[in-house]
């Protein structure tokens, strides 16, 4: 007769063996970083007009090792269904970044997308996204940097992926909400008359403007900070992508999928579908089977929302 622990292990989905692939990914990144630092040292001697005392052939050794380890990582990740069937067709998401995400946060570990967001440090705490602080535990800040900076910013946005279209849509929405609809912007253009150390005509930031408003000054102008709206749009785009990663990965592996909380319980009736860049910006063709499964669970139809320029394949 099996114990309770053995029964729980038998019911839980089997976890893939990711130790070796993760080791290969980290080895590749370490080799790339070591090569970069070695080249920088060589160039620093060249700028000083002196000869590098070490052998420059070490750079060739690094190149060969990097090529060999990269081939091993690519061979592994191409055998993963979520990459082979979906991720490889997204511009800006290469095999290394995909392998790093899969090995550090495999979708089979999380029963819903919210758990994945929290594990990546993207779930708000008291209305704010956690920031790195000394001694703080429970947030994978390294993984947060990977999904936000490497995949989101340097990948999707700079390579102008189909997910960049989502980012642009979110950015315009946040920019309007944060700045154009900000009541402080309707108080006036500039400081109308001197107040304390502030001269007439001074343009103030939001903190100083609020302080002056509390002291009875009403003619101020808030300086827009687009970086705030950009960061909010980036985080929302990454969270949508992670939800797609969770949904597609679990569906391809035959694991249970659930409707996102905001749709099932929050009253929302629209959904952003997984998208690809190849052969053209379009909804991932196999999404319609997932949509049918979600609608069957909900008992109602879902409306598909895609940014302008993305083709929605007819069912």
PDB file of C-alpha atoms in Angstrom:
ATOM      1  CA  UNK A   1       0.000   0.000   0.000  1.00  0.00           C
ATOM      2  CA  UNK A   2       1.474   3.356  -1.003  1.00  0.00           C
ATOM      3  CA  UNK A   3       1.946   6.207   1.437  1.00  0.00           C
ATOM      4  CA  UNK A   4       0.346   9.650   1.050  1.00  0.00           C
ATOM      5  CA  UNK A   5       3.616  11.074  -0.256  1.00  0.00           C
ATOM      6  CA  UNK A   6       3.866   8.348  -2.901  1.00  0.00           C
ATOM      7  CA  UNK A   7       0.262   8.976  -3.963  1.00  0.00           C
ATOM      8  CA  UNK A   8       0.913  12.713  -4.319  1.00  0.00           C
ATOM      9  CA  UNK A   9       4.006  12.040  -6.394  1.00  0.00           C
ATOM     10  CA  UNK A  10       2.053   9.659  -8.610  1.00  0.00           C
ATOM     11  CA  UNK A  11      -0.663  12.281  -9.250  1.00  0.00           C
ATOM     12  CA  UNK A  12       1.732  15.189  -9.900  1.00  0.00           C
ATOM     13  CA  UNK A  13       2.869  15.752 -13.506  1.00  0.00           C
ATOM     14  CA  UNK A  14       6.341  14.481 -14.240  1.00  0.00           C
ATOM     15  CA  UNK A  15       8.982  17.189 -14.201  1.00  0.00           C
ATOM     16  CA  UNK A  16      11.445  17.216 -17.114  1.00  0.00           C
ATOM     17  CA  UNK A  17      15.143  16.774 -16.419  1.00  0.00           C
ATOM     18  CA  UNK A  18      16.522  20.288 -16.844  1.00  0.00           C
ATOM     19  CA  UNK A  19      19.780  20.163 -14.887  1.00  0.00           C
ATOM     20  CA  UNK A  20      22.039  19.420 -17.848  1.00  0.00           C
ATOM     21  CA  UNK A  21      20.369  21.857 -20.317  1.00  0.00           C
ATOM     22  CA  UNK A  22      20.511  24.628 -17.729  1.00  0.00           C
ATOM     23  CA  UNK A  23      24.187  23.858 -17.106  1.00  0.00           C
ATOM     24  CA  UNK A  24      24.856  24.134 -20.841  1.00  0.00           C
ATOM     25  CA  UNK A  25      23.005  27.462 -21.079  1.00  0.00           C
ATOM     26  CA  UNK A  26      24.932  28.914 -18.137  1.00  0.00           C
ATOM     27  CA  UNK A  27      28.207  27.583 -19.547  1.00  0.00           C
ATOM     28  CA  UNK A  28      27.491  29.276 -22.869  1.00  0.00           C
ATOM     29  CA  UNK A  29      26.743  32.610 -21.180  1.00  0.00           C
ATOM     30  CA  UNK A  30      29.874  32.336 -19.011  1.00  0.00           C
ATOM     31  CA  UNK A  31      32.027  31.647 -22.081  1.00  0.00           C
ATOM     32  CA  UNK A  32      30.546  34.623 -23.945  1.00  0.00           C
ATOM     33  CA  UNK A  33      31.208  36.887 -20.961  1.00  0.00           C
ATOM     34  CA  UNK A  34      34.772  35.572 -20.517  1.00  0.00           C
ATOM     35  CA  UNK A  35      35.530  36.133 -24.200  1.00  0.00           C
ATOM     36  CA  UNK A  36      34.197  39.674 -24.019  1.00  0.00           C
ATOM     37  CA  UNK A  37      36.370  40.520 -21.004  1.00  0.00           C
ATOM     38  CA  UNK A  38      39.455  38.965 -22.612  1.00  0.00           C
ATOM     39  CA  UNK A  39      38.941  40.969 -25.820  1.00  0.00           C
ATOM     40  CA  UNK A  40      38.488  44.150 -23.787  1.00  0.00           C
ATOM     41  CA  UNK A  41      41.854  43.561 -22.090  1.00  0.00           C
ATOM     42  CA  UNK A  42      43.556  43.037 -25.448  1.00  0.00           C
ATOM     43  CA  UNK A  43      42.044  46.243 -26.816  1.00  0.00           C
ATOM     44  CA  UNK A  44      43.073  48.220 -23.725  1.00  0.00           C
ATOM     45  CA  UNK A  45      46.724  47.327 -24.401  1.00  0.00           C
ATOM     46  CA  UNK A  46      46.303  48.325 -28.045  1.00  0.00           C
ATOM     47  CA  UNK A  47      44.926  51.737 -27.041  1.00  0.00           C
ATOM     48  CA  UNK A  48      48.012  52.267 -24.866  1.00  0.00           C
ATOM     49  CA  UNK A  49      50.258  51.399 -27.799  1.00  0.00           C
ATOM     50  CA  UNK A  50      51.799  48.331 -26.129  1.00  0.00           C
ATOM     51  CA  UNK A  51      51.738  44.722 -27.184  1.00  0.00           C
ATOM     52  CA  UNK A  52      49.406  42.302 -25.403  1.00  0.00           C
ATOM     53  CA  UNK A  53      51.659  39.964 -23.405  1.00  0.00           C
ATOM     54  CA  UNK A  54      49.310  36.965 -23.658  1.00  0.00           C
ATOM     55  CA  UNK A  55      48.406  34.806 -26.650  1.00  0.00           C
ATOM     56  CA  UNK A  56      45.623  36.170 -28.855  1.00  0.00           C
ATOM     57  CA  UNK A  57      44.890  32.635 -30.021  1.00  0.00           C
ATOM     58  CA  UNK A  58      42.869  32.210 -26.815  1.00  0.00           C
ATOM     59  CA  UNK A  59      40.108  34.169 -28.541  1.00  0.00           C
ATOM     60  CA  UNK A  60      39.907  31.408 -31.160  1.00  0.00           C
ATOM     61  CA  UNK A  61      39.674  28.854 -28.352  1.00  0.00           C
ATOM     62  CA  UNK A  62      36.773  30.787 -26.856  1.00  0.00           C
ATOM     63  CA  UNK A  63      35.064  30.962 -30.265  1.00  0.00           C
ATOM     64  CA  UNK A  64      35.326  27.197 -30.763  1.00  0.00           C
ATOM     65  CA  UNK A  65      34.015  26.450 -27.272  1.00  0.00           C
ATOM     66  CA  UNK A  66      31.134  28.899 -27.674  1.00  0.00           C
ATOM     67  CA  UNK A  67      30.191  27.384 -31.025  1.00  0.00           C
ATOM     68  CA  UNK A  68      30.268  23.852 -29.590  1.00  0.00           C
ATOM     69  CA  UNK A  69      28.191  24.650 -26.478  1.00  0.00           C
ATOM     70  CA  UNK A  70      25.714  26.721 -28.481  1.00  0.00           C
ATOM     71  CA  UNK A  71      25.170  23.801 -30.848  1.00  0.00           C
ATOM     72  CA  UNK A  72      24.417  21.585 -27.849  1.00  0.00           C
ATOM     73  CA  UNK A  73      21.879  24.085 -26.467  1.00  0.00           C
ATOM     74  CA  UNK A  74      20.205  24.565 -29.857  1.00  0.00           C
ATOM     75  CA  UNK A  75      19.996  20.793 -30.382  1.00  0.00           C
ATOM     76  CA  UNK A  76      18.238  20.421 -27.034  1.00  0.00           C
ATOM     77  CA  UNK A  77      15.817  23.344 -27.316  1.00  0.00           C
ATOM     78  CA  UNK A  78      14.740  22.383 -30.851  1.00  0.00           C
ATOM     79  CA  UNK A  79      13.405  19.154 -29.364  1.00  0.00           C
ATOM     80  CA  UNK A  80      11.140  21.057 -26.945  1.00  0.00           C
ATOM     81  CA  UNK A  81       7.603  21.297 -28.420  1.00  0.00           C
ATOM     82  CA  UNK A  82       6.883  24.840 -27.199  1.00  0.00           C
ATOM     83  CA  UNK A  83       9.995  26.136 -28.960  1.00  0.00           C
ATOM     84  CA  UNK A  84       9.747  24.035 -32.101  1.00  0.00           C
ATOM     85  CA  UNK A  85       6.043  24.723 -32.668  1.00  0.00           C
ATOM     86  CA  UNK A  86       5.814  28.355 -31.546  1.00  0.00           C
ATOM     87  CA  UNK A  87       8.849  30.178 -30.125  1.00  0.00           C
ATOM     88  CA  UNK A  88      11.135  29.700 -33.133  1.00  0.00           C
ATOM     89  CA  UNK A  89       8.739  31.775 -35.262  1.00  0.00           C
ATOM     90  CA  UNK A  90       8.897  34.840 -32.979  1.00  0.00           C
ATOM     91  CA  UNK A  91      11.396  37.494 -34.015  1.00  0.00           C
ATOM     92  CA  UNK A  92      13.834  38.493 -31.255  1.00  0.00           C
ATOM     93  CA  UNK A  93      13.461  35.267 -29.258  1.00  0.00           C
ATOM     94  CA  UNK A  94      16.526  33.194 -30.066  1.00  0.00           C
ATOM     95  CA  UNK A  95      17.263  29.629 -28.940  1.00  0.00           C
ATOM     96  CA  UNK A  96      19.515  30.748 -26.059  1.00  0.00           C
ATOM     97  CA  UNK A  97      16.939  33.080 -24.491  1.00  0.00           C
ATOM     98  CA  UNK A  98      14.212  30.488 -25.027  1.00  0.00           C
ATOM     99  CA  UNK A  99      16.335  27.743 -23.455  1.00  0.00           C
ATOM    100  CA  UNK A 100      17.167  29.992 -20.499  1.00  0.00           C
ATOM    101  CA  UNK A 101      13.484  30.695 -19.853  1.00  0.00           C
ATOM    102  CA  UNK A 102      12.460  27.050 -20.227  1.00  0.00           C
ATOM    103  CA  UNK A 103      15.173  25.711 -17.930  1.00  0.00           C
ATOM    104  CA  UNK A 104      14.670  28.354 -15.228  1.00  0.00           C
ATOM    105  CA  UNK A 105      10.847  28.524 -15.264  1.00  0.00           C
ATOM    106  CA  UNK A 106       9.363  25.463 -16.918  1.00  0.00           C
ATOM    107  CA  UNK A 107       5.639  25.853 -17.500  1.00  0.00           C
ATOM    108  CA  UNK A 108       4.837  22.425 -16.015  1.00  0.00           C
ATOM    109  CA  UNK A 109       5.803  23.723 -12.561  1.00  0.00           C
ATOM    110  CA  UNK A 110       3.029  26.316 -12.396  1.00  0.00           C
ATOM    111  CA  UNK A 111      -0.702  25.493 -12.174  1.00  0.00           C
ATOM    112  CA  UNK A 112      -1.673  28.914 -13.567  1.00  0.00           C
ATOM    113  CA  UNK A 113      -0.023  31.953 -15.209  1.00  0.00           C
ATOM    114  CA  UNK A 114      -0.247  34.005 -12.002  1.00  0.00           C
ATOM    115  CA  UNK A 115       2.141  31.603 -10.267  1.00  0.00           C
ATOM    116  CA  UNK A 116       4.575  32.008 -13.151  1.00  0.00           C
ATOM    117  CA  UNK A 117       4.345  35.809 -12.969  1.00  0.00           C
ATOM    118  CA  UNK A 118       5.029  35.741  -9.247  1.00  0.00           C
ATOM    119  CA  UNK A 119       7.998  33.419  -9.694  1.00  0.00           C
ATOM    120  CA  UNK A 120       9.433  35.845 -12.263  1.00  0.00           C
ATOM    121  CA  UNK A 121       8.970  38.831  -9.949  1.00  0.00           C
ATOM    122  CA  UNK A 122       6.175  40.398 -12.017  1.00  0.00           C
ATOM    123  CA  UNK A 123       3.271  40.020  -9.578  1.00  0.00           C
ATOM    124  CA  UNK A 124       2.478  43.317  -7.805  1.00  0.00           C
ATOM    125  CA  UNK A 125       2.863  43.502  -4.028  1.00  0.00           C
ATOM    126  CA  UNK A 126       0.769  46.275  -2.444  1.00  0.00           C
ATOM    127  CA  UNK A 127       0.194  47.656  -5.933  1.00  0.00           C
ATOM    128  CA  UNK A 128       3.884  47.788  -6.912  1.00  0.00           C
ATOM    129  CA  UNK A 129       6.263  45.454  -8.750  1.00  0.00           C
ATOM    130  CA  UNK A 130       8.981  44.253  -6.303  1.00  0.00           C
ATOM    131  CA  UNK A 131      12.403  45.874  -6.600  1.00  0.00           C
ATOM    132  CA  UNK A 132      15.685  44.250  -5.701  1.00  0.00           C
ATOM    133  CA  UNK A 133      16.688  44.945  -2.104  1.00  0.00           C
ATOM    134  CA  UNK A 134      19.478  43.507  -0.043  1.00  0.00           C
ATOM    135  CA  UNK A 135      18.410  40.445   1.900  1.00  0.00           C
ATOM    136  CA  UNK A 136      15.065  40.120   0.139  1.00  0.00           C
ATOM    137  CA  UNK A 137      14.059  36.578  -0.715  1.00  0.00           C
ATOM    138  CA  UNK A 138      11.299  34.942  -2.692  1.00  0.00           C
ATOM    139  CA  UNK A 139      11.744  36.831  -5.975  1.00  0.00           C
ATOM    140  CA  UNK A 140      13.894  35.571  -8.844  1.00  0.00           C
ATOM    141  CA  UNK A 141      15.399  38.921  -9.836  1.00  0.00           C
ATOM    142  CA  UNK A 142      17.784  37.217 -12.269  1.00  0.00           C
ATOM    143  CA  UNK A 143      14.806  35.672 -14.039  1.00  0.00           C
ATOM    144  CA  UNK A 144      12.989  39.023 -13.961  1.00  0.00           C
ATOM    145  CA  UNK A 145      15.955  40.616 -15.735  1.00  0.00           C
ATOM    146  CA  UNK A 146      15.941  37.833 -18.351  1.00  0.00           C
ATOM    147  CA  UNK A 147      12.249  38.082 -19.230  1.00  0.00           C
ATOM    148  CA  UNK A 148      12.053  41.904 -19.054  1.00  0.00           C
ATOM    149  CA  UNK A 149      15.413  43.018 -20.449  1.00  0.00           C
ATOM    150  CA  UNK A 150      16.799  40.201 -22.604  1.00  0.00           C
ATOM    151  CA  UNK A 151      13.533  38.858 -24.004  1.00  0.00           C
ATOM    152  CA  UNK A 152      11.224  41.860 -23.717  1.00  0.00           C
ATOM    153  CA  UNK A 153      13.403  44.918 -24.309  1.00  0.00           C
ATOM    154  CA  UNK A 154      16.427  43.676 -26.288  1.00  0.00           C
ATOM    155  CA  UNK A 155      14.434  40.966 -28.044  1.00  0.00           C
ATOM    156  CA  UNK A 156      10.856  41.923 -28.861  1.00  0.00           C
ATOM    157  CA  UNK A 157      11.182  45.713 -28.827  1.00  0.00           C
ATOM    158  CA  UNK A 158      14.560  46.246 -30.496  1.00  0.00           C
ATOM    159  CA  UNK A 159      14.026  43.469 -33.046  1.00  0.00           C
ATOM    160  CA  UNK A 160      10.523  44.797 -33.737  1.00  0.00           C
ATOM    161  CA  UNK A 161       8.749  41.526 -33.057  1.00  0.00           C
ATOM    162  CA  UNK A 162       5.018  41.048 -33.384  1.00  0.00           C
ATOM    163  CA  UNK A 163       4.906  41.525 -29.595  1.00  0.00           C
ATOM    164  CA  UNK A 164       6.338  45.017 -30.171  1.00  0.00           C
ATOM    165  CA  UNK A 165       2.926  45.876 -31.603  1.00  0.00           C
ATOM    166  CA  UNK A 166       1.378  44.921 -28.270  1.00  0.00           C
ATOM    167  CA  UNK A 167       3.944  47.061 -26.464  1.00  0.00           C
ATOM    168  CA  UNK A 168       3.129  50.099 -28.626  1.00  0.00           C
ATOM    169  CA  UNK A 169      -0.570  49.638 -27.912  1.00  0.00           C
ATOM    170  CA  UNK A 170      -0.003  49.366 -24.152  1.00  0.00           C
ATOM    171  CA  UNK A 171       2.393  52.340 -24.166  1.00  0.00           C
ATOM    172  CA  UNK A 172      -0.120  54.675 -25.793  1.00  0.00           C
ATOM    173  CA  UNK A 173      -2.768  53.582 -23.299  1.00  0.00           C
ATOM    174  CA  UNK A 174      -0.517  54.140 -20.275  1.00  0.00           C
ATOM    175  CA  UNK A 175       0.809  57.424 -21.650  1.00  0.00           C
ATOM    176  CA  UNK A 176      -2.726  58.745 -21.990  1.00  0.00           C
ATOM    177  CA  UNK A 177      -3.763  57.508 -18.569  1.00  0.00           C
ATOM    178  CA  UNK A 178      -0.681  58.684 -16.692  1.00  0.00           C
ATOM    179  CA  UNK A 179      -0.010  62.025 -18.369  1.00  0.00           C
ATOM    180  CA  UNK A 180      -2.753  63.345 -20.614  1.00  0.00           C
ATOM    181  CA  UNK A 181      -5.507  62.413 -18.139  1.00  0.00           C
ATOM    182  CA  UNK A 182      -3.458  63.508 -15.115  1.00  0.00           C
ATOM    183  CA  UNK A 183      -5.392  66.294 -13.356  1.00  0.00           C
ATOM    184  CA  UNK A 184      -2.125  68.032 -12.489  1.00  0.00           C
ATOM    185  CA  UNK A 185      -1.586  68.779 -16.176  1.00  0.00           C
ATOM    186  CA  UNK A 186      -4.748  70.882 -16.272  1.00  0.00           C
ATOM    187  CA  UNK A 187      -3.579  73.310 -13.575  1.00  0.00           C
ATOM    188  CA  UNK A 188      -1.649  75.563 -15.948  1.00  0.00           C
ATOM    189  CA  UNK A 189       1.484  75.854 -18.039  1.00  0.00           C
ATOM    190  CA  UNK A 190       4.166  77.075 -15.639  1.00  0.00           C
ATOM    191  CA  UNK A 191       4.576  78.634 -12.226  1.00  0.00           C
ATOM    192  CA  UNK A 192       2.787  81.973 -12.649  1.00  0.00           C
ATOM    193  CA  UNK A 193       4.687  83.954  -9.999  1.00  0.00           C
ATOM    194  CA  UNK A 194       7.739  83.416  -7.777  1.00  0.00           C
ATOM    195  CA  UNK A 195       7.235  81.197  -4.775  1.00  0.00           C
ATOM    196  CA  UNK A 196      10.107  80.713  -2.350  1.00  0.00           C
ATOM    197  CA  UNK A 197      13.205  79.715  -4.280  1.00  0.00           C
ATOM    198  CA  UNK A 198      11.199  78.934  -7.442  1.00  0.00           C
ATOM    199  CA  UNK A 199      11.207  81.639 -10.118  1.00  0.00           C
ATOM    200  CA  UNK A 200       8.236  82.572 -12.258  1.00  0.00           C
ATOM    201  CA  UNK A 201       8.017  80.410 -15.365  1.00  0.00           C
ATOM    202  CA  UNK A 202       9.686  77.404 -13.681  1.00  0.00           C
ATOM    203  CA  UNK A 203       8.683  73.978 -15.019  1.00  0.00           C
ATOM    204  CA  UNK A 204       8.435  71.555 -12.085  1.00  0.00           C
ATOM    205  CA  UNK A 205       8.496  67.809 -11.706  1.00  0.00           C
ATOM    206  CA  UNK A 206       5.564  66.003 -10.140  1.00  0.00           C
ATOM    207  CA  UNK A 207       6.929  65.829  -6.582  1.00  0.00           C
ATOM    208  CA  UNK A 208       7.653  69.569  -6.416  1.00  0.00           C
ATOM    209  CA  UNK A 209       4.367  70.356  -8.117  1.00  0.00           C
ATOM    210  CA  UNK A 210       2.413  68.392  -5.513  1.00  0.00           C
ATOM    211  CA  UNK A 211       4.257  70.193  -2.717  1.00  0.00           C
ATOM    212  CA  UNK A 212       3.396  73.579  -4.205  1.00  0.00           C
ATOM    213  CA  UNK A 213      -0.235  72.576  -4.727  1.00  0.00           C
ATOM    214  CA  UNK A 214      -0.444  71.613  -1.054  1.00  0.00           C
ATOM    215  CA  UNK A 215       0.765  75.146  -0.252  1.00  0.00           C
ATOM    216  CA  UNK A 216      -1.845  76.874  -2.375  1.00  0.00           C
ATOM    217  CA  UNK A 217       0.019  77.309  -5.680  1.00  0.00           C
ATOM    218  CA  UNK A 218      -2.127  76.212  -8.623  1.00  0.00           C
ATOM    219  CA  UNK A 219      -0.299  77.324 -11.781  1.00  0.00           C
ATOM    220  CA  UNK A 220       2.191  74.536 -12.348  1.00  0.00           C
ATOM    221  CA  UNK A 221       3.054  72.089 -15.107  1.00  0.00           C
ATOM    222  CA  UNK A 222       3.996  68.456 -14.545  1.00  0.00           C
ATOM    223  CA  UNK A 223       6.945  67.302 -16.655  1.00  0.00           C
ATOM    224  CA  UNK A 224       5.938  64.036 -18.393  1.00  0.00           C
ATOM    225  CA  UNK A 225       8.222  61.082 -17.713  1.00  0.00           C
ATOM    226  CA  UNK A 226       7.683  58.658 -20.599  1.00  0.00           C
ATOM    227  CA  UNK A 227      10.018  56.125 -18.967  1.00  0.00           C
ATOM    228  CA  UNK A 228       7.281  55.385 -16.429  1.00  0.00           C
ATOM    229  CA  UNK A 229       4.743  54.521 -19.116  1.00  0.00           C
ATOM    230  CA  UNK A 230       7.400  52.600 -21.071  1.00  0.00           C
ATOM    231  CA  UNK A 231       8.188  50.413 -18.068  1.00  0.00           C
ATOM    232  CA  UNK A 232       4.538  49.669 -17.381  1.00  0.00           C
ATOM    233  CA  UNK A 233       3.963  48.768 -21.036  1.00  0.00           C
ATOM    234  CA  UNK A 234       7.064  46.547 -21.049  1.00  0.00           C
ATOM    235  CA  UNK A 235       5.933  44.621 -17.977  1.00  0.00           C
ATOM    236  CA  UNK A 236       2.421  44.131 -19.360  1.00  0.00           C
ATOM    237  CA  UNK A 237       3.785  42.907 -22.712  1.00  0.00           C
ATOM    238  CA  UNK A 238       6.096  40.430 -20.943  1.00  0.00           C
ATOM    239  CA  UNK A 239       3.262  39.164 -18.751  1.00  0.00           C
ATOM    240  CA  UNK A 240       1.095  38.547 -21.821  1.00  0.00           C
ATOM    241  CA  UNK A 241       3.975  36.658 -23.460  1.00  0.00           C
ATOM    242  CA  UNK A 242       4.540  34.540 -20.329  1.00  0.00           C
ATOM    243  CA  UNK A 243       0.837  33.700 -20.267  1.00  0.00           C
ATOM    244  CA  UNK A 244       1.136  32.543 -23.889  1.00  0.00           C
ATOM    245  CA  UNK A 245       4.278  30.548 -23.037  1.00  0.00           C
ATOM    246  CA  UNK A 246       2.429  28.812 -20.201  1.00  0.00           C
ATOM    247  CA  UNK A 247      -0.697  28.185 -22.277  1.00  0.00           C
ATOM    248  CA  UNK A 248       1.028  26.865 -25.420  1.00  0.00           C
ATOM    249  CA  UNK A 249       3.603  24.795 -23.526  1.00  0.00           C
ATOM    250  CA  UNK A 250       1.077  23.007 -21.349  1.00  0.00           C
ATOM    251  CA  UNK A 251      -1.310  22.426 -24.242  1.00  0.00           C
ATOM    252  CA  UNK A 252       1.425  20.868 -26.391  1.00  0.00           C
ATOM    253  CA  UNK A 253       2.525  18.631 -23.515  1.00  0.00           C
ATOM    254  CA  UNK A 254      -1.024  17.490 -22.780  1.00  0.00           C
ATOM    255  CA  UNK A 255      -1.163  19.155 -19.343  1.00  0.00           C
ATOM    256  CA  UNK A 256      -4.220  20.798 -17.825  1.00  0.00           C
ATOM    257  CA  UNK A 257      -4.852  24.387 -18.889  1.00  0.00           C
ATOM    258  CA  UNK A 258      -7.107  26.860 -17.150  1.00  0.00           C
ATOM    259  CA  UNK A 259      -8.674  30.124 -18.232  1.00  0.00           C
ATOM    260  CA  UNK A 260      -6.851  33.199 -16.880  1.00  0.00           C
ATOM    261  CA  UNK A 261      -8.392  34.502 -13.654  1.00  0.00           C
ATOM    262  CA  UNK A 262      -9.248  37.910 -15.090  1.00  0.00           C
ATOM    263  CA  UNK A 263     -11.404  36.250 -17.769  1.00  0.00           C
ATOM    264  CA  UNK A 264     -12.936  33.501 -15.663  1.00  0.00           C
ATOM    265  CA  UNK A 265     -13.749  35.558 -12.577  1.00  0.00           C
ATOM    266  CA  UNK A 266     -12.941  39.181 -13.435  1.00  0.00           C
ATOM    267  CA  UNK A 267     -15.626  39.599 -16.075  1.00  0.00           C
ATOM    268  CA  UNK A 268     -13.320  40.165 -19.050  1.00  0.00           C
ATOM    269  CA  UNK A 269     -14.453  38.556 -22.293  1.00  0.00           C
ATOM    270  CA  UNK A 270     -11.459  39.231 -24.541  1.00  0.00           C
ATOM    271  CA  UNK A 271      -8.127  37.459 -24.827  1.00  0.00           C
ATOM    272  CA  UNK A 272      -4.770  38.198 -26.454  1.00  0.00           C
ATOM    273  CA  UNK A 273      -3.855  35.104 -28.502  1.00  0.00           C
ATOM    274  CA  UNK A 274      -0.287  33.802 -29.008  1.00  0.00           C
ATOM    275  CA  UNK A 275       1.278  35.375 -32.103  1.00  0.00           C
ATOM    276  CA  UNK A 276       4.133  34.650 -34.510  1.00  0.00           C
ATOM    277  CA  UNK A 277       6.181  36.716 -36.984  1.00  0.00           C
ATOM    278  CA  UNK A 278       6.664  33.992 -39.588  1.00  0.00           C
ATOM    279  CA  UNK A 279       5.533  33.702 -42.308  1.00  0.00           C
ATOM    280  CA  UNK A 280       3.791  36.983 -41.417  1.00  0.00           C
ATOM    281  CA  UNK A 281       2.537  38.702 -38.251  1.00  0.00           C
ATOM    282  CA  UNK A 282      -0.422  36.527 -37.398  1.00  0.00           C
ATOM    283  CA  UNK A 283      -2.145  34.590 -34.635  1.00  0.00           C
ATOM    284  CA  UNK A 284      -0.486  31.231 -33.928  1.00  0.00           C
ATOM    285  CA  UNK A 285      -2.473  28.806 -36.155  1.00  0.00           C
ATOM    286  CA  UNK A 286      -3.019  26.149 -33.472  1.00  0.00           C
ATOM    287  CA  UNK A 287      -4.512  28.656 -31.034  1.00  0.00           C
ATOM    288  CA  UNK A 288      -8.039  27.940 -32.208  1.00  0.00           C
ATOM    289  CA  UNK A 289      -7.994  24.499 -30.587  1.00  0.00           C
ATOM    290  CA  UNK A 290      -6.940  26.071 -27.299  1.00  0.00           C
ATOM    291  CA  UNK A 291      -9.674  28.682 -27.692  1.00  0.00           C
ATOM    292  CA  UNK A 292     -12.302  25.944 -28.103  1.00  0.00           C
ATOM    293  CA  UNK A 293     -11.085  24.230 -24.932  1.00  0.00           C
ATOM    294  CA  UNK A 294     -11.194  27.489 -22.947  1.00  0.00           C
ATOM    295  CA  UNK A 295     -14.666  28.344 -24.229  1.00  0.00           C
ATOM    296  CA  UNK A 296     -15.889  24.890 -23.281  1.00  0.00           C
ATOM    297  CA  UNK A 297     -14.612  25.419 -19.755  1.00  0.00           C
ATOM    298  CA  UNK A 298     -16.151  28.905 -19.526  1.00  0.00           C
ATOM    299  CA  UNK A 299     -19.428  28.085 -21.205  1.00  0.00           C
ATOM    300  CA  UNK A 300     -19.273  31.254 -23.306  1.00  0.00           C
ATOM    301  CA  UNK A 301     -17.485  32.724 -26.303  1.00  0.00           C
ATOM    302  CA  UNK A 302     -14.236  34.654 -26.115  1.00  0.00           C
ATOM    303  CA  UNK A 303     -13.451  37.657 -28.288  1.00  0.00           C
ATOM    304  CA  UNK A 304      -9.969  37.791 -29.835  1.00  0.00           C
ATOM    305  CA  UNK A 305      -7.990  41.035 -29.458  1.00  0.00           C
ATOM    306  CA  UNK A 306      -4.906  41.568 -31.638  1.00  0.00           C
ATOM    307  CA  UNK A 307      -2.915  44.736 -32.379  1.00  0.00           C
ATOM    308  CA  UNK A 308      -3.243  46.447 -35.729  1.00  0.00           C
ATOM    309  CA  UNK A 309      -1.179  44.743 -38.426  1.00  0.00           C
ATOM    310  CA  UNK A 310      -1.644  41.177 -37.132  1.00  0.00           C
ATOM    311  CA  UNK A 311      -3.689  38.841 -39.272  1.00  0.00           C
ATOM    312  CA  UNK A 312      -6.320  36.734 -37.547  1.00  0.00           C
ATOM    313  CA  UNK A 313      -6.743  33.425 -39.332  1.00  0.00           C
ATOM    314  CA  UNK A 314     -10.350  32.468 -39.834  1.00  0.00           C
ATOM    315  CA  UNK A 315     -11.490  29.415 -37.914  1.00  0.00           C
TER     316      UNK A 315
END
